[in-house]
Amino acid sequence: VGVWAIVVVAGRQAPQEAWRTDPAWADLLEVVPVRNLAGTEVRELLAAAGVPADQHAAAEQLTRGHALALVLLGDVLTGGAGGPRSMPADLADAPDVLAGLLGRIVDEVPDDECRRALDTLALARVTSRGLLRTLFGEDRAPAMFDWLAARPFVERVTGGLCPHELARDVLEGDLRRN
């Protein structure tokens, strides 16, 4: 009788190439990206949190199905954070949710320049190298582009960089609150 063990390792970044190509791990490793929840998954999570069914669709739309955002919003809606509240119109109207997400989405901002780069990322449709050169100058723009591109919530697109939709919502909400 063999003994089996399943090990789950989660992270914000995909495993490094060494893990994916190491002969000892290559056949055992399965990389599974975690995506946002939708439909039944959202309803089950919110129902388990005690959120009334008539708020499920609005909660899914506001959080874009992001599991942590749903849990934080569920806590707000059911009263875990100072009494039950109504559905906020956007994330800027839900400071508890916004703060919880901001702390996890934006892991560390080393300086004011990087914060300005994040603000730009939130507001520009696509953050291009040219836009960053205009804002930060020839010398700093490459470092700002590379720093933004390394964030786990940023995707490279034609012409530059874009944040995931929920990350953009969180960054914009933080800008409006400040």
One Martini backbone bead per residue (centre of mass of N, CA, C, O) as a GRO file, in nm:
protein
  178
    1VAL     BB    1   0.093   0.039   0.027
    2GLY     BB    2   0.061   0.356  -0.061
    3VAL     BB    3   0.166   0.691  -0.012
    4TRP     BB    4  -0.007   0.995  -0.037
    5ALA     BB    5   0.067   1.333  -0.146
    6ILE     BB    6  -0.057   1.666  -0.133
    7VAL     BB    7   0.078   1.969  -0.259
    8VAL     BB    8   0.008   2.310  -0.187
    9VAL     BB    9   0.113   2.596  -0.374
   10ALA     BB   10   0.090   2.941  -0.315
   11GLY     BB   11   0.087   3.234  -0.534
   12ARG     BB   12   0.142   3.538  -0.716
   13GLN     BB   13   0.346   3.363  -0.867
   14ALA     BB   14   0.489   3.182  -1.073
   15PRO     BB   15   0.687   2.946  -1.109
   16GLN     BB   16   0.987   2.893  -1.159
   17GLU     BB   17   1.168   2.743  -1.399
   18ALA     BB   18   1.313   2.539  -1.214
   19TRP     BB   19   1.051   2.387  -1.135
   20ARG     BB   20   0.942   2.319  -1.429
   21THR     BB   21   1.241   2.170  -1.521
   22ASP     BB   22   1.280   1.977  -1.307
   23PRO     BB   23   1.299   1.638  -1.309
   24ALA     BB   24   1.168   1.591  -1.019
   25TRP     BB   25   0.900   1.792  -1.092
   26ALA     BB   26   0.776   1.810  -1.381
   27ASP     BB   27   0.567   1.555  -1.347
   28LEU     BB   28   0.429   1.677  -1.065
   29LEU     BB   29   0.370   1.954  -1.171
   30GLU     BB   30   0.085   2.181  -1.126
   31VAL     BB   31  -0.031   2.463  -1.286
   32VAL     BB   32  -0.290   2.674  -1.130
   33PRO     BB   33  -0.486   2.913  -1.205
   34VAL     BB   34  -0.659   3.158  -1.031
   35ARG     BB   35  -0.983   3.250  -1.066
   36ASN     BB   36  -1.258   3.390  -1.086
   37LEU     BB   37  -1.568   3.393  -0.990
   38ALA     BB   38  -1.895   3.240  -1.081
   39GLY     BB   39  -2.209   3.234  -1.010
   40THR     BB   40  -2.241   2.970  -0.815
   41GLU     BB   41  -1.984   3.033  -0.654
   42VAL     BB   42  -2.077   3.305  -0.549
   43ARG     BB   43  -2.341   3.217  -0.414
   44GLU     BB   44  -2.213   3.014  -0.215
   45LEU     BB   45  -2.026   3.208  -0.068
   46LEU     BB   46  -2.243   3.419   0.020
   47ALA     BB   47  -2.434   3.227   0.165
   48ALA     BB   48  -2.222   3.131   0.377
   49ALA     BB   49  -2.199   3.445   0.482
   50GLY     BB   50  -2.514   3.564   0.479
   51VAL     BB   51  -2.598   3.674   0.208
   52PRO     BB   52  -2.839   3.791   0.041
   53ALA     BB   53  -2.958   3.698  -0.267
   54ASP     BB   54  -3.026   4.000  -0.371
   55GLN     BB   55  -2.688   4.065  -0.358
   56HIS     BB   56  -2.516   3.885  -0.548
   57ALA     BB   57  -2.496   4.032  -0.822
   58ALA     BB   58  -2.372   4.298  -0.715
   59ALA     BB   59  -2.123   4.165  -0.585
   60GLU     BB   60  -2.006   4.043  -0.841
   61GLN     BB   61  -1.975   4.308  -0.996
   62LEU     BB   62  -1.797   4.468  -0.790
   63THR     BB   63  -1.568   4.218  -0.762
   64ARG     BB   64  -1.543   4.027  -1.020
   65GLY     BB   65  -1.514   3.747  -0.840
   66HIS     BB   66  -1.329   3.801  -0.614
   67ALA     BB   67  -1.282   3.625  -0.337
   68LEU     BB   68  -1.181   3.833  -0.130
   69ALA     BB   69  -1.386   4.053  -0.197
   70LEU     BB   70  -1.633   3.885  -0.122
   71VAL     BB   71  -1.563   3.839   0.175
   72LEU     BB   72  -1.538   4.137   0.259
   73LEU     BB   73  -1.822   4.220   0.165
   74GLY     BB   74  -1.979   4.016   0.334
   75ASP     BB   75  -1.894   4.136   0.605
   76VAL     BB   76  -2.027   4.408   0.560
   77LEU     BB   77  -2.325   4.312   0.489
   78THR     BB   78  -2.349   4.134   0.779
   79GLY     BB   79  -2.173   4.303   1.019
   80GLY     BB   80  -1.861   4.248   1.089
   81ALA     BB   81  -1.810   4.585   1.040
   82GLY     BB   82  -2.040   4.749   1.226
   83GLY     BB   83  -2.271   4.647   1.074
   84PRO     BB   84  -2.500   4.643   0.855
   85ARG     BB   85  -2.491   4.705   0.502
   86SER     BB   86  -2.513   4.835   0.212
   87MET     BB   87  -2.463   4.845  -0.109
   88PRO     BB   88  -2.215   4.959  -0.275
   89ALA     BB   89  -2.140   5.134  -0.560
   90ASP     BB   90  -1.832   5.125  -0.474
   91LEU     BB   91  -1.521   5.084  -0.337
   92ALA     BB   92  -1.506   5.376  -0.214
   93ASP     BB   93  -1.774   5.295  -0.027
   94ALA     BB   94  -1.564   5.052   0.095
   95PRO     BB   95  -1.310   5.079   0.304
   96ASP     BB   96  -1.266   4.788   0.408
   97VAL     BB   97  -1.232   4.658   0.132
   98LEU     BB   98  -1.018   4.841   0.012
   99ALA     BB   99  -0.799   4.794   0.227
  100GLY     BB  100  -0.778   4.484   0.197
  101LEU     BB  101  -0.698   4.490  -0.106
  102LEU     BB  102  -0.464   4.687  -0.113
  103GLY     BB  103  -0.276   4.517   0.080
  104ARG     BB  104  -0.267   4.275  -0.144
  105ILE     BB  105  -0.215   4.402  -0.421
  106VAL     BB  106  -0.025   4.616  -0.282
  107ASP     BB  107   0.244   4.513  -0.136
  108GLU     BB  108   0.483   4.727  -0.232
  109VAL     BB  109   0.587   5.074  -0.194
  110PRO     BB  110   0.893   5.222  -0.203
  111ASP     BB  111   0.778   5.500  -0.339
  112ASP     BB  112   0.648   5.782  -0.484
  113GLU     BB  113   0.701   5.698  -0.774
  114CYS     BB  114   0.553   5.427  -0.762
  115ARG     BB  115   0.281   5.548  -0.687
  116ARG     BB  116   0.252   5.715  -0.948
  117ALA     BB  117   0.261   5.469  -1.134
  118LEU     BB  118   0.002   5.340  -1.022
  119ASP     BB  119  -0.186   5.576  -1.085
  120THR     BB  120  -0.140   5.561  -1.386
  121LEU     BB  121  -0.237   5.271  -1.425
  122ALA     BB  122  -0.532   5.335  -1.330
  123LEU     BB  123  -0.595   5.575  -1.555
  124ALA     BB  124  -0.478   5.435  -1.786
  125ARG     BB  125  -0.544   5.229  -2.033
  126VAL     BB  126  -0.232   5.246  -2.117
  127THR     BB  127   0.097   5.181  -2.004
  128SER     BB  128   0.358   5.334  -2.140
  129ARG     BB  129   0.674   5.419  -2.202
  130GLY     BB  130   0.609   5.707  -2.296
  131LEU     BB  131   0.447   5.797  -2.052
  132LEU     BB  132   0.677   5.749  -1.847
  133ARG     BB  133   0.874   5.949  -1.978
  134THR     BB  134   0.698   6.199  -1.932
  135LEU     BB  135   0.682   6.164  -1.610
  136PHE     BB  136   1.009   6.054  -1.543
  137GLY     BB  137   1.190   6.017  -1.770
  138GLU     BB  138   1.447   5.855  -1.921
  139ASP     BB  139   1.586   5.731  -1.660
  140ARG     BB  140   1.312   5.616  -1.495
  141ALA     BB  141   1.111   5.466  -1.685
  142PRO     BB  142   1.227   5.173  -1.699
  143ALA     BB  143   1.194   5.112  -1.395
  144MET     BB  144   0.887   5.160  -1.381
  145PHE     BB  145   0.804   4.951  -1.588
  146ASP     BB  146   0.933   4.703  -1.450
  147TRP     BB  147   0.783   4.730  -1.182
  148LEU     BB  148   0.498   4.705  -1.293
  149ALA     BB  149   0.538   4.432  -1.454
  150ALA     BB  150   0.597   4.269  -1.170
  151ARG     BB  151   0.318   4.278  -1.103
  152PRO     BB  152   0.060   4.042  -1.049
  153PHE     BB  153  -0.177   4.263  -1.172
  154VAL     BB  154  -0.010   4.270  -1.447
  155GLU     BB  155  -0.035   4.323  -1.800
  156ARG     BB  156   0.072   4.257  -2.109
  157VAL     BB  157   0.023   4.473  -2.382
  158THR     BB  158  -0.041   4.641  -2.639
  159GLY     BB  159   0.173   4.918  -2.560
  160GLY     BB  160   0.190   4.773  -2.253
  161LEU     BB  161   0.004   4.827  -1.952
  162CYS     BB  162  -0.234   4.635  -1.738
  163PRO     BB  163  -0.463   4.600  -1.512
  164HIS     BB  164  -0.660   4.442  -1.348
  165GLU     BB  165  -0.976   4.529  -1.288
  166LEU     BB  166  -0.974   4.525  -0.977
  167ALA     BB  167  -0.714   4.682  -0.940
  168ARG     BB  168  -0.818   4.937  -1.071
  169ASP     BB  169  -1.051   4.984  -0.874
  170VAL     BB  170  -0.874   5.008  -0.621
  171LEU     BB  171  -0.688   5.238  -0.712
  172GLU     BB  172  -0.913   5.440  -0.775
  173GLY     BB  173  -1.046   5.437  -0.494
  174ASP     BB  174  -0.796   5.543  -0.347
  175LEU     BB  175  -0.778   5.810  -0.496
  176ARG     BB  176  -1.064   5.919  -0.414
  177ARG     BB  177  -1.006   5.906  -0.095
  178ASN     BB  178  -0.731   6.107  -0.119
   0.00000   0.00000   0.00000
